[in-house]
Amino acid sequence: MIDFRSDTVTLPTQAMRAAMASAEVGDDVYGDDPTVNDLQEMAADMFGFDGALFVSSGTQANLLALMAHCDRGDEYICGQQAHNYKFEGGGAAVLGSIQPQPLSNQSDGSIALEDILNAIKPDDVHFARTRLLSLENTIGGKVLPQAYLAQAQKLAFDNGLKIHLDGARVANAAVAQGIKISDITQYFDSVSICLSKGLSAPVGSLLLGDERLIAKATRWRKMLGGGMRQVGILAAAAKLALTEQVERLSEDHANALFLAQGLAGMPEFTVDLTKVQTNMVFATLDKNYEPKYLAQALLKRNIRVSTGRTLRFVTHKDISHQDVLLFLKVLTPCLAEAKIS
């Protein structure tokens, strides 16, 4: 099966499976799991933070960050397309009593600095207290420029805000720019990093921050039911995600560009090649074709895609260059089955 739906479908490597089988474990709620402790210390050192916390998912890492930075009645500023606003069940509002203030994302994925500045609330009892600016990198596969991150950090500092990065695919952003992940994370007070997308770990994300934030997040994690016991089995794979899977992401980026170029050459699709920067391709299907029928035709040929007028294709470790070639080859007969008569 060739699965273009997301890089969350990546399978753990054989090295990860072997490491999981032999991992030394303990009770992580007591802080006794040596493999988890090694992972957290390694990540904090790699990315330039006082501490790190291993959690079950990127959604949980983002929620813990928001709840550690903000109290009830506080507010965080983010983009309209931000994952921790649009796609994480409203957890900040429901569980943290934190008000989101979403702003329009620009075409490059950034939020206009002037819009951020204008959205900060005055110190007045009528308003929620603006405490945090949250950015996402990559967002929709697009990389936020380093200069923009520096400007956003300065804006946050000058206005008494903390700044958080939803870095679900920050490794992709770093590889695309030929820089280290720490070159990106240096601009933030906290960062979440997902290990189970392109980095291929079976489960888990990291939250990074200073000692105070990690201590507060650890308490919230327990309260939310996220305390884990002999989780070194998963942390063993997570360590290999960080040490063995980052540089390989360039292959995914190359495959995504090759796929985008192939789709752009077909009259049935519209693709903006300038927006293909990492491992995501967005292709708009001509109105004379039914996306649901196209997905059904592809599934009969063991290819999974997300449905919609604009289709998102995500390349990852388990999609090879040959897989992309095969997909492009079978696409023409599948389009014939999807044509609206």
XYZ file of N, CA and C in Angstrom, residues 72-204:
399
model
N -6.134 30.542 33.495
C -7.539 30.721 33.109
C -7.804 32.194 32.800
N -8.473 32.429 31.684
C -8.780 33.798 31.294
C -7.697 34.488 30.503
N -6.570 33.802 30.289
C -5.514 34.357 29.442
C -5.792 34.044 27.976
N -4.960 34.570 27.108
C -5.162 34.450 25.669
C -3.843 34.139 24.977
N -3.938 33.334 23.908
C -2.772 33.138 23.042
C -3.121 33.551 21.628
N -2.156 34.138 20.940
C -2.309 34.571 19.548
C -1.711 33.492 18.646
N -2.424 33.154 17.588
C -1.957 32.128 16.658
C -2.541 32.410 15.279
N -2.220 31.567 14.310
C -2.764 31.713 12.965
C -4.094 30.992 12.821
N -4.900 31.457 11.886
C -6.177 30.787 11.598
C -5.968 29.336 11.205
N -4.831 29.033 10.562
C -4.543 27.669 10.116
C -3.688 26.893 11.113
N -3.445 27.464 12.275
C -2.595 26.799 13.264
C -3.233 25.503 13.734
N -2.423 24.470 13.826
C -2.926 23.169 14.253
C -3.489 23.241 15.668
N -2.823 23.978 16.572
C -3.298 24.018 17.950
C -4.510 24.918 18.143
N -4.980 25.539 17.062
C -6.264 26.252 17.086
C -7.337 25.489 16.322
N -6.999 25.028 15.116
C -8.013 24.510 14.199
C -8.216 23.000 14.283
N -7.165 22.248 14.634
C -7.228 20.795 14.479
C -6.981 20.010 15.771
N -7.043 20.665 16.923
C -6.763 19.951 18.164
C -7.924 20.024 19.146
N -9.149 20.018 18.573
C -10.360 19.840 19.358
C -10.714 20.983 20.288
N -10.104 22.138 20.120
C -10.394 23.251 21.016
C -9.915 23.017 22.433
N -8.865 22.181 22.588
C -8.417 21.790 23.912
C -8.014 22.953 24.803
N -7.366 23.973 24.238
C -6.927 25.107 25.056
C -8.122 25.782 25.721
N -9.198 25.977 24.951
C -10.393 26.618 25.496
C -11.161 25.679 26.428
N -11.323 24.419 26.010
C -12.145 23.485 26.773
C -11.468 23.064 28.070
N -10.193 22.716 27.997
C -9.498 22.164 29.155
C -8.654 23.193 29.902
N -8.214 24.236 29.206
C -7.351 25.222 29.844
C -8.020 26.545 30.146
N -9.262 26.725 29.664
C -9.944 28.020 29.802
C -9.085 29.154 29.249
N -8.386 28.864 28.150
C -7.510 29.831 27.487
C -8.169 30.257 26.184
N -8.240 31.543 25.972
C -8.898 32.071 24.775
C -7.920 32.155 23.610
N -8.243 31.508 22.477
C -7.399 31.703 21.293
C -7.766 32.998 20.587
N -6.776 33.685 20.065
C -6.990 34.846 19.206
C -6.362 34.539 17.856
N -7.134 33.885 16.950
C -6.572 33.510 15.645
C -6.515 34.701 14.691
N -5.404 34.786 13.955
C -5.206 35.824 12.952
C -4.948 35.176 11.602
N -5.161 35.902 10.541
C -4.978 35.357 9.201
C -3.523 35.006 8.947
N -3.314 33.823 8.385
C -1.978 33.457 7.923
C -1.732 34.088 6.558
N -0.514 34.589 6.352
C -0.124 35.104 5.052
C 0.136 33.936 4.101
N 0.368 34.227 2.829
C 0.548 33.169 1.834
C 1.766 32.307 2.124
N 2.758 32.861 2.849
C 3.954 32.078 3.187
C 3.813 31.343 4.519
N 2.633 31.421 5.136
C 2.379 30.745 6.395
C 2.591 31.605 7.619
N 3.243 32.727 7.480
C 3.517 33.602 8.622
C 2.256 34.360 9.027
N 2.337 35.051 10.144
C 1.305 35.994 10.580
C 1.931 37.381 10.521
N 1.248 38.314 9.900
C 1.803 39.661 9.774
C 2.114 40.233 11.156
N 3.316 40.751 11.329
C 3.735 41.281 12.629
C 2.822 42.420 13.082
N 2.367 43.229 12.154
C 1.462 44.329 12.512
C 0.145 43.787 13.052
N -0.328 42.692 12.454
C -1.568 42.071 12.945
C -1.384 41.546 14.368
N -0.226 40.945 14.626
C 0.055 40.446 15.976
C 0.056 41.597 16.965
N 0.750 42.661 16.611
C 0.866 43.823 17.506
C -0.510 44.404 17.809
N -1.344 44.511 16.784
C -2.679 45.097 16.959
C -3.615 44.192 17.747
N -3.296 42.903 17.816
C -4.173 41.950 18.516
C -3.872 41.860 20.002
N -2.729 42.389 20.445
C -2.383 42.325 21.869
C -3.330 43.223 22.645
N -3.984 42.653 23.648
C -5.008 43.378 24.394
C -4.384 44.331 25.413
N -5.032 45.477 25.644
C -4.550 46.377 26.709
C -4.827 45.771 28.080
N -4.109 46.261 29.074
C -4.287 45.791 30.449
C -5.559 46.399 31.009
N -6.667 45.693 30.807
C -7.996 46.207 31.128
C -8.866 45.017 31.508
N -9.712 45.186 32.528
C -10.527 44.065 33.000
C -11.517 43.567 31.951
N -11.757 44.356 30.910
C -12.694 43.939 29.867
C -12.110 42.876 28.942
N -10.807 42.699 28.953
C -10.140 41.855 27.970
C -9.437 40.666 28.623
N -9.369 39.585 27.847
C -8.476 38.494 28.237
C -7.040 39.012 28.209
N -6.197 38.440 29.062
C -4.801 38.880 29.140
C -3.982 38.144 28.080
N -3.416 38.889 27.144
C -2.593 38.283 26.098
C -1.262 37.874 26.697
N -0.961 36.568 26.653
C 0.240 36.050 27.301
C 1.233 35.410 26.347
N 0.745 34.912 25.187
C 1.574 34.015 24.387
C 1.338 34.223 22.900
N 2.414 34.149 22.143
C 2.355 34.075 20.679
C 2.760 32.667 20.264
N 1.929 32.007 19.484
C 2.208 30.640 19.041
C 2.342 30.614 17.529
N 3.477 30.102 17.046
C 3.729 29.957 15.615
C 3.884 28.487 15.279
N 3.819 28.181 13.992
C 3.937 26.787 13.532
C 4.934 26.721 12.381
N 5.854 25.747 12.435
C 6.902 25.620 11.416
C 7.276 24.138 11.271
N 6.980 23.525 10.114
C 6.359 24.097 8.937
C 4.847 24.224 9.145
N 4.213 25.049 8.286
C 2.761 25.146 8.294
C 2.284 24.940 6.861
N 1.492 23.895 6.664
C 1.084 23.534 5.312
C 2.260 23.197 4.425
N 3.324 22.678 5.041
C 4.528 22.322 4.292
C 5.449 23.472 3.989
N 5.065 24.683 4.396
C 5.873 25.872 4.114
C 6.746 26.235 5.310
N 7.938 26.729 5.005
C 8.945 27.027 6.025
C 8.909 28.516 6.368
N 8.806 28.823 7.652
C 8.884 30.221 8.072
C 10.335 30.696 7.998
N 10.597 31.850 7.376
C 11.978 32.342 7.251
C 12.609 32.630 8.609
N 13.899 32.407 8.704
C 14.625 32.659 9.944
C 14.533 34.125 10.370
N 14.587 35.028 9.406
C 14.502 36.453 9.737
C 13.156 36.776 10.364
N 12.111 36.136 9.882
C 10.780 36.351 10.448
C 10.717 35.860 11.892
N 11.325 34.700 12.164
C 11.322 34.172 13.530
C 12.019 35.143 14.481
N 13.120 35.724 14.043
C 13.837 36.693 14.880
C 12.977 37.922 15.149
N 12.265 38.380 14.142
C 11.392 39.543 14.309
C 10.221 39.223 15.244
N 9.663 38.028 15.104
C 8.547 37.629 15.963
C 8.999 37.493 17.412
N 10.193 36.951 17.599
C 10.736 36.844 18.959
C 10.898 38.223 19.587
N 11.431 39.170 18.835
C 11.626 40.524 19.356
C 10.286 41.173 19.695
N 9.306 40.991 18.821
C 7.980 41.553 19.085
C 7.413 40.982 20.386
N 7.532 39.658 20.550
C 7.022 39.035 21.776
C 7.730 39.588 23.005
N 9.054 39.653 22.950
C 9.838 40.141 24.093
C 9.484 41.590 24.426
N 9.392 42.416 23.400
C 9.120 43.837 23.618
C 7.740 44.079 24.211
N 6.840 43.118 24.050
C 5.470 43.289 24.530
C 5.115 42.343 25.675
N 6.142 41.776 26.302
C 5.919 40.965 27.486
C 5.234 39.643 27.232
N 5.369 39.102 26.022
C 4.755 37.821 25.692
C 5.809 36.714 25.668
N 5.376 35.502 25.951
C 6.180 34.324 25.669
C 5.873 33.886 24.243
N 6.764 33.065 23.668
C 6.585 32.627 22.288
C 6.801 31.119 22.200
N 5.817 30.431 21.621
C 5.817 28.970 21.516
C 5.865 28.561 20.054
N 6.573 27.472 19.787
C 6.616 26.903 18.438
C 5.946 25.541 18.419
N 4.908 25.414 17.610
C 4.406 24.093 17.254
C 5.343 23.587 16.165
N 6.315 22.795 16.579
C 7.332 22.300 15.656
C 7.078 20.868 15.249
N 5.831 20.544 14.946
C 5.500 19.174 14.553
C 6.436 18.677 13.459
N 6.752 19.545 12.498
C 7.649 19.184 11.401
C 8.831 20.146 11.335
N 9.324 20.557 12.511
C 10.445 21.484 12.539
C 11.701 20.855 11.943
N 11.821 19.533 12.011
C 12.974 18.877 11.380
C 12.934 19.064 9.870
N 11.735 19.012 9.286
C 11.607 19.279 7.855
C 12.030 20.707 7.530
N 11.635 21.645 8.398
C 11.998 23.047 8.173
C 13.510 23.228 8.216
N 14.158 22.560 9.153
C 15.608 22.681 9.278
C 16.316 22.075 8.078
N 15.918 20.871 7.685
C 16.554 20.191 6.558
C 16.355 20.984 5.270
N 15.174 21.546 5.081
C 14.899 22.320 3.869
C 15.809 23.536 3.757
N 16.218 24.091 4.896
C 17.073 25.277 4.898
C 18.553 24.952 5.057
N 18.870 23.673 5.276
C 20.260 23.298 5.463
C 20.851 23.808 6.763
N 20.018 23.874 7.814
C 20.470 24.357 9.110
C 20.135 23.324 10.182
N 20.588 23.558 11.413
C 20.264 22.679 12.521
C 18.890 23.044 13.096
N 18.242 22.055 13.703
C 16.952 22.320 14.345
C 17.113 23.393 15.416
N 18.231 23.367 16.122
C 18.456 24.351 17.183
C 18.568 25.769 16.647
N 18.915 25.931 15.359
C 18.929 27.263 14.763
C 17.529 27.859 14.689
N 16.525 26.993 14.657
C 15.130 27.430 14.656
C 14.612 27.576 16.085
N 14.871 26.584 16.925
C 14.296 26.584 18.270
C 14.871 27.687 19.162
N 15.999 28.268 18.777
C 16.620 29.307 19.597
C 15.725 30.525 19.793
N 14.748 30.702 18.935
C 13.899 31.882 18.992
C 12.680 31.710 19.896
N 12.543 30.567 20.565
C 11.299 30.264 21.267
C 11.519 29.939 22.736
N 10.498 30.253 23.543
C 10.510 29.906 24.961
C 10.096 28.456 25.180
N 9.326 27.912 24.258
C 8.938 26.500 24.325
C 8.732 25.985 22.908
N 8.932 24.685 22.744
C 8.813 24.046 21.426
C 8.226 22.650 21.613
N 7.282 22.295 20.753
C 6.835 20.904 20.671
C 7.412 20.300 19.393
N 7.882 19.068 19.489
C 8.452 18.366 18.335
C 7.807 16.993 18.244
N 7.170 16.704 17.109
C 6.549 15.399 16.912
C 7.578 14.419 16.363
N 7.631 13.249 16.964
C 8.587 12.227 16.549
C 7.944 11.129 15.714
N 6.618 11.135 15.605
C 5.907 10.032 14.957
C 5.377 10.392 13.575
N 5.851 11.514 13.022
C 5.488 11.847 11.640
C 6.662 11.430 10.748
N 7.316 12.378 10.120
C 8.399 12.029 9.215
C 9.578 11.352 9.873
N 9.702 11.500 11.204
C 10.834 10.899 11.909
C 10.576 9.445 12.282
N 9.359 8.955 12.051
C 9.053 7.513 12.008
C 8.967 6.791 13.339
N 9.059 7.482 14.466
C 8.819 6.794 15.726
C 7.359 6.357 15.788
N 7.042 5.264 16.485
C 5.656 4.792 16.508
C 4.722 5.703 17.292
N 5.229 6.345 18.355
C 4.400 7.182 19.236
C 5.290 8.238 19.858
N 4.766 9.434 20.055
C 5.425 10.355 20.954
C 5.842 11.690 20.396
